[in-house]
PDB file of C-alpha atoms (C1' of nucleotides) in Angstrom:
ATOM      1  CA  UNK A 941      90.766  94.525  95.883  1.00 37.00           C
ATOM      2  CA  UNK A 942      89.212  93.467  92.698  1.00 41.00           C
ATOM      3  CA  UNK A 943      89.220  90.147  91.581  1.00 58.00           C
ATOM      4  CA  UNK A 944      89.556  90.954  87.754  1.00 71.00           C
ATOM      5  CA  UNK A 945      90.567  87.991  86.024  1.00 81.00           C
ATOM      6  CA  UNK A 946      94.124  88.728  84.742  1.00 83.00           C
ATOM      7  CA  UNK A 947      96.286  86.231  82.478  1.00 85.00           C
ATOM      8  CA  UNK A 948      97.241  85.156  85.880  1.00 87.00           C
ATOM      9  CA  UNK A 949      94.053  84.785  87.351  1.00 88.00           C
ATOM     10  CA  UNK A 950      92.937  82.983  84.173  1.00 92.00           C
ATOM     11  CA  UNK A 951      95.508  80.487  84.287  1.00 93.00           C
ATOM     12  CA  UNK A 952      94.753  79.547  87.853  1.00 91.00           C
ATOM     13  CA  UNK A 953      91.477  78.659  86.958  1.00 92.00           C
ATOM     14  CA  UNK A 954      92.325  76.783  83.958  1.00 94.00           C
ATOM     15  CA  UNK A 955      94.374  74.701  85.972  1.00 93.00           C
ATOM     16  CA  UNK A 956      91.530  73.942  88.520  1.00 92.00           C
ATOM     17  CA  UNK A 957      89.341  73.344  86.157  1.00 95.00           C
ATOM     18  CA  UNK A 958      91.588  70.903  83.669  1.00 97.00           C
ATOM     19  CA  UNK A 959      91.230  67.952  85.947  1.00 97.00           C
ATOM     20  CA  UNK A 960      87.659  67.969  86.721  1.00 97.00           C
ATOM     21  CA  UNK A 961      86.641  68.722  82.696  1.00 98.00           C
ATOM     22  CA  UNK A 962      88.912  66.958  80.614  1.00 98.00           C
ATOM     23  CA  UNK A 963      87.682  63.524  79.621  1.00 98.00           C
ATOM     24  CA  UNK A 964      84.111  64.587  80.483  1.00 98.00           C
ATOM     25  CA  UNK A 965      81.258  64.488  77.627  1.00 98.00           C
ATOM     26  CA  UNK A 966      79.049  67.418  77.744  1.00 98.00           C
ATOM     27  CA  UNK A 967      75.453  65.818  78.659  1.00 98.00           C
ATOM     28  CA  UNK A 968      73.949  69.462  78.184  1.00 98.00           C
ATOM     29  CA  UNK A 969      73.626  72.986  77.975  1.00 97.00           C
ATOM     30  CA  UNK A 970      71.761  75.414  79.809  1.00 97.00           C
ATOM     31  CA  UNK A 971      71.905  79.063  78.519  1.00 96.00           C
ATOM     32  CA  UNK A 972      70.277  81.193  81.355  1.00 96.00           C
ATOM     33  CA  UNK A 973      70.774  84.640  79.461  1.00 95.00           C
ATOM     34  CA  UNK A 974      72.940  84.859  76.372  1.00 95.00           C
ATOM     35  CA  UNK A 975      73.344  88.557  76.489  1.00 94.00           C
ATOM     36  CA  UNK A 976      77.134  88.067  77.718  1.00 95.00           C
ATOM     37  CA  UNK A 977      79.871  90.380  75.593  1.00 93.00           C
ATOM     38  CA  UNK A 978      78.047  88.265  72.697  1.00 94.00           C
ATOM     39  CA  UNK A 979      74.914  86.958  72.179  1.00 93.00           C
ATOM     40  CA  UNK A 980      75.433  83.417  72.992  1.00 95.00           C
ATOM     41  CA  UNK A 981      74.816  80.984  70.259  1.00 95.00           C
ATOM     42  CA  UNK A 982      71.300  79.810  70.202  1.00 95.00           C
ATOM     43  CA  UNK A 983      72.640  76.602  68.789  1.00 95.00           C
ATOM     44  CA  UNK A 984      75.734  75.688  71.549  1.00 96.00           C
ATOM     45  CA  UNK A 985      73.745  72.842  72.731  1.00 97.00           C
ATOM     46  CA  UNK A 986      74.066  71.176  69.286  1.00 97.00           C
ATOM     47  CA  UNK A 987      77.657  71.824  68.749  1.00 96.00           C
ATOM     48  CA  UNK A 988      78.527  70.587  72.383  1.00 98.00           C
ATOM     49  CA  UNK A 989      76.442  67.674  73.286  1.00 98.00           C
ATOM     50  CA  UNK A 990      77.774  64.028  72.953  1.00 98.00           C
ATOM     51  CA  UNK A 991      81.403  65.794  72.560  1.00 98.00           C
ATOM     52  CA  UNK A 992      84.358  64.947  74.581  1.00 98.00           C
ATOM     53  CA  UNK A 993      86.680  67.662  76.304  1.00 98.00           C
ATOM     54  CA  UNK A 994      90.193  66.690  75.506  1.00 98.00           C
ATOM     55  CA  UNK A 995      91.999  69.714  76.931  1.00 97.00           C
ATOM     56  CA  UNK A 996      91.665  72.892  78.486  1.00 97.00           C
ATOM     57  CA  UNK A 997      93.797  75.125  77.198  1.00 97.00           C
ATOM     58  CA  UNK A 998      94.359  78.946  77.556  1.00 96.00           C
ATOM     59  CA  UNK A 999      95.562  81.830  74.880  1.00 96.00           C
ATOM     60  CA  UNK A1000      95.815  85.280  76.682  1.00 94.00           C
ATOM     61  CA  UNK A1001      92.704  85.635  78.842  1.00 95.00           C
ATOM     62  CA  UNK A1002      90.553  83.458  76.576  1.00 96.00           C
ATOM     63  CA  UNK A1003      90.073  79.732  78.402  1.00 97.00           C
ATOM     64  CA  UNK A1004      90.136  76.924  75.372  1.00 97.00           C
ATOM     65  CA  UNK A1005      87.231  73.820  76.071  1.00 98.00           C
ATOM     66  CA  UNK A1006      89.011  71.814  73.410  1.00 98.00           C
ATOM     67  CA  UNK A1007      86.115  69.190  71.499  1.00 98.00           C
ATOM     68  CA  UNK A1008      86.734  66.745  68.414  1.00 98.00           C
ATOM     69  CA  UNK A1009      86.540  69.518  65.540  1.00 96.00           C
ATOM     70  CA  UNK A1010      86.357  72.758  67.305  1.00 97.00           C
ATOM     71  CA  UNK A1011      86.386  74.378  71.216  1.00 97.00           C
ATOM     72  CA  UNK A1012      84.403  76.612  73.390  1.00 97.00           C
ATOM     73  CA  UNK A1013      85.850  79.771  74.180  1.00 97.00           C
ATOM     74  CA  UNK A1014      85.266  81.197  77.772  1.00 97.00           C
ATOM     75  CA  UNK A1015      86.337  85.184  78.723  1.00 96.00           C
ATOM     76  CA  UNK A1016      85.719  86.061  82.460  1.00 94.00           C
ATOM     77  CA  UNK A1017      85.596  89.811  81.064  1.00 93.00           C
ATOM     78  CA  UNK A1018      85.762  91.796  84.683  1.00 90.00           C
ATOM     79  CA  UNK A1019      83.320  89.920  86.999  1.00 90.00           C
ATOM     80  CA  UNK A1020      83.774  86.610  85.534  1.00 93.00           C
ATOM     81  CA  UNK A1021      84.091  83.032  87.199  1.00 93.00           C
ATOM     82  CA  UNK A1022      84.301  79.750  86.230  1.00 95.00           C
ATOM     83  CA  UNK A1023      83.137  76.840  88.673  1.00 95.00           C
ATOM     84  CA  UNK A1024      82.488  73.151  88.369  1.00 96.00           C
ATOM     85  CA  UNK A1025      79.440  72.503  90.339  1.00 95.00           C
ATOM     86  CA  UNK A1026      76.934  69.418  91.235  1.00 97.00           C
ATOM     87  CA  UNK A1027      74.446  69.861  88.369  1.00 97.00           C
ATOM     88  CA  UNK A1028      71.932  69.163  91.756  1.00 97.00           C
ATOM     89  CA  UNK A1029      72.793  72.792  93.217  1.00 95.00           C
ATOM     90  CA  UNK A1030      70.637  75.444  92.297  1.00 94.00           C
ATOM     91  CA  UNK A1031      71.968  78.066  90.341  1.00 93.00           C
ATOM     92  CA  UNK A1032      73.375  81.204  91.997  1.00 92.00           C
ATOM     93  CA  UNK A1033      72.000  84.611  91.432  1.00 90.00           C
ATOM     94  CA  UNK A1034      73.869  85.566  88.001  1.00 94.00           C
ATOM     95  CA  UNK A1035      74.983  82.083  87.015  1.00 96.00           C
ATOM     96  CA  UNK A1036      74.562  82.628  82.864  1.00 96.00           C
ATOM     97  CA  UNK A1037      75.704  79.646  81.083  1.00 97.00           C
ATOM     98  CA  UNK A1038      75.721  76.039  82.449  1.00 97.00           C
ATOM     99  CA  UNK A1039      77.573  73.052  80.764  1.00 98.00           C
ATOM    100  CA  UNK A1040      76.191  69.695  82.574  1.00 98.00           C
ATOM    101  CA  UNK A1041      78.897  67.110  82.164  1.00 98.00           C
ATOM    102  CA  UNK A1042      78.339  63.237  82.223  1.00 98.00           C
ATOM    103  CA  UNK A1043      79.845  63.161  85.855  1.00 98.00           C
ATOM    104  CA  UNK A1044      76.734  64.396  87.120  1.00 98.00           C
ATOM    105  CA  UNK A1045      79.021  67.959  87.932  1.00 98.00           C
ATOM    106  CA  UNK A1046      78.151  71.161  85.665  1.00 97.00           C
ATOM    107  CA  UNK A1047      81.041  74.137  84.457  1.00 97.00           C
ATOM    108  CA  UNK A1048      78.961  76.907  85.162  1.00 97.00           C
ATOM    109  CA  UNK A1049      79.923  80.871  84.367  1.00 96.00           C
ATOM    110  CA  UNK A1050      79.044  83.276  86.816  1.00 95.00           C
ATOM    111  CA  UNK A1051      78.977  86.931  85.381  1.00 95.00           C
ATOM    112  CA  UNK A1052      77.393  89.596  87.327  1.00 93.00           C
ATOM    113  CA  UNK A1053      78.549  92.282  84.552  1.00 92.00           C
ATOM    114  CA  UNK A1054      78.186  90.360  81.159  1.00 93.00           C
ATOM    115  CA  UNK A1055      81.669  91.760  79.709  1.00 93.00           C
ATOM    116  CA  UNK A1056      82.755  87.732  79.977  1.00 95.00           C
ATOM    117  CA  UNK A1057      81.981  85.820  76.762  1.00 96.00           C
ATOM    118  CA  UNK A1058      80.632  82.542  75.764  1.00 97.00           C
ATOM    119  CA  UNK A1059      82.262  81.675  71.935  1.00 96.00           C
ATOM    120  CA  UNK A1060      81.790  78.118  70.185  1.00 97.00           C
ATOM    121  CA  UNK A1061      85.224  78.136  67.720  1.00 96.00           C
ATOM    122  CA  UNK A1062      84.397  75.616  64.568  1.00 96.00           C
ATOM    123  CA  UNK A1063      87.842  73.939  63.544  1.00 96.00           C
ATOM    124  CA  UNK A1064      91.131  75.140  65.043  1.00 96.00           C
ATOM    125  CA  UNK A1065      90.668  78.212  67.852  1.00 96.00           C
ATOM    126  CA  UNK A1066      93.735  79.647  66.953  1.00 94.00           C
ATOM    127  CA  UNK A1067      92.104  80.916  63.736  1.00 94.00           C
ATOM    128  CA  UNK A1068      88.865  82.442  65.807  1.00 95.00           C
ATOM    129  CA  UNK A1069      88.674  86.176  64.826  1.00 93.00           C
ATOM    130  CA  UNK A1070      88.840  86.959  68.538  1.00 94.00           C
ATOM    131  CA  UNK A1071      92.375  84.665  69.262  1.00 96.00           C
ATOM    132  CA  UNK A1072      94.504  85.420  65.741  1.00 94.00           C
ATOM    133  CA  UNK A1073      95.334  88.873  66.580  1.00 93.00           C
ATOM    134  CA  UNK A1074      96.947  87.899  69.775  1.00 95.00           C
ATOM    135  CA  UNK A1075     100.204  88.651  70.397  1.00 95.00           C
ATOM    136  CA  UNK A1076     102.877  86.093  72.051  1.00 96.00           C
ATOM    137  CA  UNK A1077     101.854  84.801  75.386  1.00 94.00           C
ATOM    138  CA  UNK A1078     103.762  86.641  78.612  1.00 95.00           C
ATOM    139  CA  UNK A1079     105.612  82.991  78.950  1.00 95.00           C
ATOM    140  CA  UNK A1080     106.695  82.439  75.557  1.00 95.00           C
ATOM    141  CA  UNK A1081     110.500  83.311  74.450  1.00 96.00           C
ATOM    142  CA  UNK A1082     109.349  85.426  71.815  1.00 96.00           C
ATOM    143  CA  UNK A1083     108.360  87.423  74.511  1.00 96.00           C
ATOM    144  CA  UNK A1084     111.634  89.605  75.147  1.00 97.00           C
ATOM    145  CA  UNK A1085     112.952  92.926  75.161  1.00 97.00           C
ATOM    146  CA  UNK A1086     114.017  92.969  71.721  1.00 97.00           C
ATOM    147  CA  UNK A1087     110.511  92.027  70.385  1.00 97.00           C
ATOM    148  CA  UNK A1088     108.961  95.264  72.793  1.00 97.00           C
ATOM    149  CA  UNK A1089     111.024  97.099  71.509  1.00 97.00           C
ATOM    150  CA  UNK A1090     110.239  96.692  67.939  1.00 97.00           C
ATOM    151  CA  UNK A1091     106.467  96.800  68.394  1.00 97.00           C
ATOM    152  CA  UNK A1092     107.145 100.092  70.390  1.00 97.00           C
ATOM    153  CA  UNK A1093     108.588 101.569  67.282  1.00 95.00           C
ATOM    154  CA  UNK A1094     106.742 104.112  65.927  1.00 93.00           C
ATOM    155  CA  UNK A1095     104.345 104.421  69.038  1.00 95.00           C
ATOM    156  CA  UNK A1096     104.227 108.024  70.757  1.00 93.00           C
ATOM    157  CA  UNK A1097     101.295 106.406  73.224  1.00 95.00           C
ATOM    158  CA  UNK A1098     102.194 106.044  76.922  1.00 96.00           C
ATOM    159  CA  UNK A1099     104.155 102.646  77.401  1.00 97.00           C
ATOM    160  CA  UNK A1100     101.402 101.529  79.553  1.00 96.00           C
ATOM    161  CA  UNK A1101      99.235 101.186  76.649  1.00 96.00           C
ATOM    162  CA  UNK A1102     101.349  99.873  74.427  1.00 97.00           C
ATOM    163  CA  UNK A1103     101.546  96.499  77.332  1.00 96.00           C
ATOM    164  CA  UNK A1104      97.942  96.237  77.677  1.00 95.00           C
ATOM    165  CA  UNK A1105      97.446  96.087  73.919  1.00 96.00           C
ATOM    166  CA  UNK A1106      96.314  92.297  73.335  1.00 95.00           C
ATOM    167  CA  UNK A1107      97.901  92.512  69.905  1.00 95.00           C
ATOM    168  CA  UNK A1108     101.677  93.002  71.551  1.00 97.00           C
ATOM    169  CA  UNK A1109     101.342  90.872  74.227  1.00 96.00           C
ATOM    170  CA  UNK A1110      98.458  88.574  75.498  1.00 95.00           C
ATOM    171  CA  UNK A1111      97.040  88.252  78.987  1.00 93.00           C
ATOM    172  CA  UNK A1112      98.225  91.719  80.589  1.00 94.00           C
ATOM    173  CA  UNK A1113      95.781  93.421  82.312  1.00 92.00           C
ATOM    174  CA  UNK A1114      95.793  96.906  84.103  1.00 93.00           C
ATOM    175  CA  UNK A1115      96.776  95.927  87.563  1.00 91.00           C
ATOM    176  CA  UNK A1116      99.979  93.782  85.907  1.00 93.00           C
ATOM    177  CA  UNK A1117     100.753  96.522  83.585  1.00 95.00           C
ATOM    178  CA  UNK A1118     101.136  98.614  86.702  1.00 94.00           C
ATOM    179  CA  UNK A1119     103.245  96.343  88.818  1.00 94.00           C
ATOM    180  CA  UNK A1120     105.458  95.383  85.940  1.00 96.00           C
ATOM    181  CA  UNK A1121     105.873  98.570  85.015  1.00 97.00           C
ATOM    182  CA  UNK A1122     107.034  99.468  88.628  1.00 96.00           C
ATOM    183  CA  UNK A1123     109.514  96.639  88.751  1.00 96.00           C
ATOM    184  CA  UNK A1124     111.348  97.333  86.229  1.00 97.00           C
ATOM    185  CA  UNK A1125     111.379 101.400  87.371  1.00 97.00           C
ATOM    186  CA  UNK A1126     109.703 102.763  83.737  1.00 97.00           C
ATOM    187  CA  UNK A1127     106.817 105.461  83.913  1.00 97.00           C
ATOM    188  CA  UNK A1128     103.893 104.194  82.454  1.00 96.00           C
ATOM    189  CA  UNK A1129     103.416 107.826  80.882  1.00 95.00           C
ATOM    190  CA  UNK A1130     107.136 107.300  78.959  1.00 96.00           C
ATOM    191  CA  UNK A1131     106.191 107.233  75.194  1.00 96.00           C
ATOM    192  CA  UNK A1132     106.461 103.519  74.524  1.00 97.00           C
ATOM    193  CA  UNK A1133     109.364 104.616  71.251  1.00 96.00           C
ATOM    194  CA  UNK A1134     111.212 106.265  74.206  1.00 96.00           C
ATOM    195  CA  UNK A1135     111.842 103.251  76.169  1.00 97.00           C
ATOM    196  CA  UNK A1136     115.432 101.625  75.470  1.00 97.00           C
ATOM    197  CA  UNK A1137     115.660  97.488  74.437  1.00 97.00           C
ATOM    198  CA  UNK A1138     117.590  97.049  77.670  1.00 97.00           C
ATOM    199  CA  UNK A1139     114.512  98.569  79.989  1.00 97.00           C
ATOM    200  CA  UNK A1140     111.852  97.168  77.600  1.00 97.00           C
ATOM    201  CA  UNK A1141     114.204  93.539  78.758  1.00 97.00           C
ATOM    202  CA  UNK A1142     113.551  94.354  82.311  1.00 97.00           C
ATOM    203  CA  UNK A1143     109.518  95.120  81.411  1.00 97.00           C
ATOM    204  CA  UNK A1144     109.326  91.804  79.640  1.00 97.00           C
ATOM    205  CA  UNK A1145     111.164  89.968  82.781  1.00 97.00           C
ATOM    206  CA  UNK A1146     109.150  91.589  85.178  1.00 96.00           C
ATOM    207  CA  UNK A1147     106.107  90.614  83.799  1.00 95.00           C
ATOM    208  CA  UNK A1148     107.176  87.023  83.278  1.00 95.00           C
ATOM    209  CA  UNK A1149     107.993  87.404  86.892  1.00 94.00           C
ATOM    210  CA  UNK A1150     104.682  88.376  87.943  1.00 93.00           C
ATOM    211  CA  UNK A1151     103.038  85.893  85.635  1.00 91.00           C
ATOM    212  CA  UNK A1152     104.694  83.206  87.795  1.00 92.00           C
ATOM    213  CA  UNK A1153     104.381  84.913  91.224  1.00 90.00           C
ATOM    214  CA  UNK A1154     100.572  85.550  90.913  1.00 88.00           C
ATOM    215  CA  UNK A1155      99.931  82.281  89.381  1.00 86.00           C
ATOM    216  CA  UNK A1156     101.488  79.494  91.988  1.00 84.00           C
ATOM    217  CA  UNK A1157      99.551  82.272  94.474  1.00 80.00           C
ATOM    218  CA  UNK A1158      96.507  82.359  93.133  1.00 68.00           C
ATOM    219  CA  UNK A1159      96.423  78.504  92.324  1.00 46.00           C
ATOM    220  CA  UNK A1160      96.581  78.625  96.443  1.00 44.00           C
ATOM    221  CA  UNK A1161      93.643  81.233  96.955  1.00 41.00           C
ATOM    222  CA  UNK A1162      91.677  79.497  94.565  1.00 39.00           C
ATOM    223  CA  UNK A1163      92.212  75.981  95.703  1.00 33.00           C
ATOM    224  CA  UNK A1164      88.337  75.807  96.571  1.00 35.00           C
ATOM    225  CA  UNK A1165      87.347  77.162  93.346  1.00 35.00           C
ATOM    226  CA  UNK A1166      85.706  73.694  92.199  1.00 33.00           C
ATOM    227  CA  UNK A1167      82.709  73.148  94.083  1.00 29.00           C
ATOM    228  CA  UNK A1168      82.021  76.796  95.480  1.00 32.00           C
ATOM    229  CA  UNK A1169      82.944  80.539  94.083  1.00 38.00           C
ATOM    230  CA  UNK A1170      86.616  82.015  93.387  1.00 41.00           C
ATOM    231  CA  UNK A1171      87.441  85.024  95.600  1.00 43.00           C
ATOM    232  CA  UNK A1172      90.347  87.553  94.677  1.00 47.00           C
ATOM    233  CA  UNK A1173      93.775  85.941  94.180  1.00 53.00           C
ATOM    234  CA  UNK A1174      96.228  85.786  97.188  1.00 60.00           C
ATOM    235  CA  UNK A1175      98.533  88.419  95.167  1.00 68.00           C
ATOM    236  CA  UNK A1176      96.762  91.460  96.172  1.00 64.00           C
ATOM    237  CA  UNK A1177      98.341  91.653  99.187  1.00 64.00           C
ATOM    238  CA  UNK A1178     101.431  91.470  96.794  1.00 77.00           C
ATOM    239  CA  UNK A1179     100.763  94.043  94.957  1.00 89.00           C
ATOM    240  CA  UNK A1180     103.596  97.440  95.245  1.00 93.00           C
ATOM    241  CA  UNK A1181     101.294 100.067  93.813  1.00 93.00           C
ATOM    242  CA  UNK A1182      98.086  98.839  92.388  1.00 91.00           C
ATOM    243  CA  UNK A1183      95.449 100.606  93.940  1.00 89.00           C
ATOM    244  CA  UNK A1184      98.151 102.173  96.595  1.00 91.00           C
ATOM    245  CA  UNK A1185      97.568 105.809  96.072  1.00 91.00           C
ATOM    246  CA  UNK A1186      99.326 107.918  98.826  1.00 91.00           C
ATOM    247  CA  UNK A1187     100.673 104.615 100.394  1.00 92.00           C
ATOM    248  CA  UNK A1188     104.722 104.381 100.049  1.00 93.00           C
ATOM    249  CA  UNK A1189     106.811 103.315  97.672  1.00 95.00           C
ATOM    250  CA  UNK A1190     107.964  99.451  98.855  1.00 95.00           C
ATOM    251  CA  UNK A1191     111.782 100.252  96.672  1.00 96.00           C
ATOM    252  CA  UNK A1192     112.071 104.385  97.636  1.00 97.00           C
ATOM    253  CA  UNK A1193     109.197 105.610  99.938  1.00 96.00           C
ATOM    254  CA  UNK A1194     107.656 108.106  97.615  1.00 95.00           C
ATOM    255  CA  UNK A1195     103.914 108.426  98.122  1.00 94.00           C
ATOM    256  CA  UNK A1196     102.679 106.667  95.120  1.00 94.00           C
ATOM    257  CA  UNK A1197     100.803 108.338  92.877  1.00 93.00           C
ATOM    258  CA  UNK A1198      97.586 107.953  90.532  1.00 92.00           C
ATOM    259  CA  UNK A1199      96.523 109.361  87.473  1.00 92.00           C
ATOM    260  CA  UNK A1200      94.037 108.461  84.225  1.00 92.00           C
ATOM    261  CA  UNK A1201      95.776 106.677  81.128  1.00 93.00           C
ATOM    262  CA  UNK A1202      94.067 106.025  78.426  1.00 91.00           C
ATOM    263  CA  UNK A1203      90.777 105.585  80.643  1.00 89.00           C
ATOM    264  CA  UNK A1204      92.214 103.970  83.177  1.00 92.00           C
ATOM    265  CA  UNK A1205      93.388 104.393  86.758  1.00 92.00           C
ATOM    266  CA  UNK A1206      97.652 104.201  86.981  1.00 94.00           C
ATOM    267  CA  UNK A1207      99.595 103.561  90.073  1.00 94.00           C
ATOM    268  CA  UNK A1208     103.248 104.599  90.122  1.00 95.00           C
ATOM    269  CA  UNK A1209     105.889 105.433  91.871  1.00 96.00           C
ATOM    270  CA  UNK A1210     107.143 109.114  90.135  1.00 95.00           C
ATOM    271  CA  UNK A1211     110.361 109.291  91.913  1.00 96.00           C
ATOM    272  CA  UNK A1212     111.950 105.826  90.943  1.00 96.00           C
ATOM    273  CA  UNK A1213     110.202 105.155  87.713  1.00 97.00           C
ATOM    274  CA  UNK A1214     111.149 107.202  84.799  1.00 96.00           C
TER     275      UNK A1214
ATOM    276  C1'  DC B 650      98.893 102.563  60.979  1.00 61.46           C
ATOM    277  C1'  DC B 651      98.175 105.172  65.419  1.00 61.46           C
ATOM    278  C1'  DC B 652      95.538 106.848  69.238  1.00 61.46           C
ATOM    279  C1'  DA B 653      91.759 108.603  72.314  1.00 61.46           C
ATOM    280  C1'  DA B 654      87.197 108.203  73.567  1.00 61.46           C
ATOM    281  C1'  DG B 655      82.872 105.808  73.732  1.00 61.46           C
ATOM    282  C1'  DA B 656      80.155 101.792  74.535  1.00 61.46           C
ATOM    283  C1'  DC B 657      78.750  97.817  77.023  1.00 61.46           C
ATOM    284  C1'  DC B 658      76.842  96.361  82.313  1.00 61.46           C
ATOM    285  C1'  DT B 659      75.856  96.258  87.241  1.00 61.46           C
ATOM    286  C1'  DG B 660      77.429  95.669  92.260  1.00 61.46           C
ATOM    287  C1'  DG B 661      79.473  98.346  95.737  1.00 61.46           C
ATOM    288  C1'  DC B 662      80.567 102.424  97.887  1.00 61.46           C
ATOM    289  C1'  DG B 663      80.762 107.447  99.387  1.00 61.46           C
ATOM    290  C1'  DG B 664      78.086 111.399 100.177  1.00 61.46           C
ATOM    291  C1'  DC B 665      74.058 113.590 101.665  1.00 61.46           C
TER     292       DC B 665
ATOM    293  C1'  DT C1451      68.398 104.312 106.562  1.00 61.46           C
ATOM    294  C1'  DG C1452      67.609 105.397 101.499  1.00 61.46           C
ATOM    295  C1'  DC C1453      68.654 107.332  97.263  1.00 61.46           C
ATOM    296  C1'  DC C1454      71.935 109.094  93.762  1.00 61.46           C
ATOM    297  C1'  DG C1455      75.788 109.008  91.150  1.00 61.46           C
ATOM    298  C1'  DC C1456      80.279 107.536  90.453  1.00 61.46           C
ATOM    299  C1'  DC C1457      83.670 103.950  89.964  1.00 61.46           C
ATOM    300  C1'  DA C1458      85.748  99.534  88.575  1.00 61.46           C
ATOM    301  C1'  DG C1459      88.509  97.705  84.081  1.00 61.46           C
ATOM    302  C1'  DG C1460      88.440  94.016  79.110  1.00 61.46           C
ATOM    303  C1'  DT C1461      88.061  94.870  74.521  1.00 61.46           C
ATOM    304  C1'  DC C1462      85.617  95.949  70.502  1.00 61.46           C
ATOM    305  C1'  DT C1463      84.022 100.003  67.805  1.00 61.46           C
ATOM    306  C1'  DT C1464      84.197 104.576  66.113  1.00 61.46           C
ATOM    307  C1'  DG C1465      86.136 108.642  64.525  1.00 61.46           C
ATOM    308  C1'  DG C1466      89.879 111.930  64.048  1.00 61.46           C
TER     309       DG C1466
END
DNA sequence: CCCAAGACCTGGCGGC
DNA sequence: TGCCGCCAGGTCTTGG
């Protein structure tokens, strides 16, 4: 199954990637082809180079490269990966971005589709266009029932959408829109206004849920992400109707079911979620 | 504001 | 085998 890079997924690599990067000065930057999601700026070299990385940090899917005075912002998009590498090895067929470190290791992003992004963020990268409209993380408290519910106010669109919208919540992807969804027995088709605060309280726990599950999982699948290439995260094999079609429900035995939402493929269960 | 559809991009796969 | 066309899903943009 696909390895699409998830909150979950991005999380995972953050934390593989913190204790290899942070402390490290950026010795240089190679830009192999800027045409990611953005053109990459010309001028990252200049912003990066000399400057320590304090942190790694992560806000929804975006991975944080904290320097003095600003950060570089990293989005895996859909066929993204992030490695740290000898800055000896050659580069690997659609390697696009290389950050040589003063370890003699590089951070390199892999992107065979170019949906991932490469973002220098001057000052705090909160206040980056692309990170302000974010909505709470999946692991915050603010995170609850009571705060879906208000957001779905107003909001005839399937409930599906309304969880994959960045601006409600950050991180939540199609595959863990699905599986929450599932868990906590709502139809991804229900209007999102015509889901009650006590099921929108089992959404928001079932996706905190996942968060967790797919994160201590994947932090094990992706153990040898530093030094070689990430493959897909240990919690497909998890998963109770992502990509499932036909298969039976794990809770009722009902063939699960697929259908289009919003552009997108939908796995559910239509005899226990309603 | 809300919502659906289009755009971006390319590896992998099914069908012939 | 080889070629063709479809499919995958993150997120910004466009237009109703």
């Amino acid at each position: 199954m696909a390895a699409v890079p998830e909150g979950p997924e991005v999380e995972a690599t953050r934390r593989l990637l913190a204790p290899a990067v942070e402390g490290r000065v950026v010795a240089g930057v190679l830009v192999r082809d800027p045409r990611l999601r953005w053109p990459v700026d010309p001028l990252l070299a200049d912003r990066l180079v000399g400057r320590r990385f304090e942190r790694v940090g992560r806000l929804g899917k975006w991975l944080l490269f904290e320097v003095p005075g600003g950060a570089l912002l990293a989005h895996l998009g859909m066929t993204g990966s992030l490695r740290v590498a000898p800055s000896s090895e050659p580069p690997l067929n659609h390697d696009r971005a290389l950050v040589a470190l003063d370890d003699g290791n590089s951070l390199v992003l892999r992107d065979a589709r170019k949906f991932g992004a490469l973002l220098w963020a001057e000052g705090d990268p909160a206040e980056h266009p692309r990170l302000a409209s974010l909505g709470p993380e999946v692991a915050d408290a603010a995170l609850d029932g009571a705060y879906l519910y208000a957001r779905a106010a107003g909001r005839r669109g399937p409930v599906k959408t309304l969880l994959m919208d960045g601006g409600v919540v950050a991180g939540v992807g199609n595959i863990y829109a699905c599986e929450a969804l599932w868990r906590a027995g709502v139809s991804p088709v229900r209007a999102a206004s015509r889901v009650s605060a006590a099921r929108f309280g089992a959404v928001a726990e079932a996706l905190k849920d996942l968060f967790a599950e797919s994160v201590a999982l994947g932090g094990t699948t992706f153990r040898d992400f530093v030094g070689a290439d990430g493959k897909a995260g240990g919690f497909v094999e998890r998963l109770a109707v992502y990509g499932r079609e036909g298969q039976d429900c794990p809770r009722c035995g009902e063939p699960v079911r697929r259908r289009t939402i919003a552009g997108r493929a939908t796995f559910f269960c239509p005899a226990c979620q309603t």
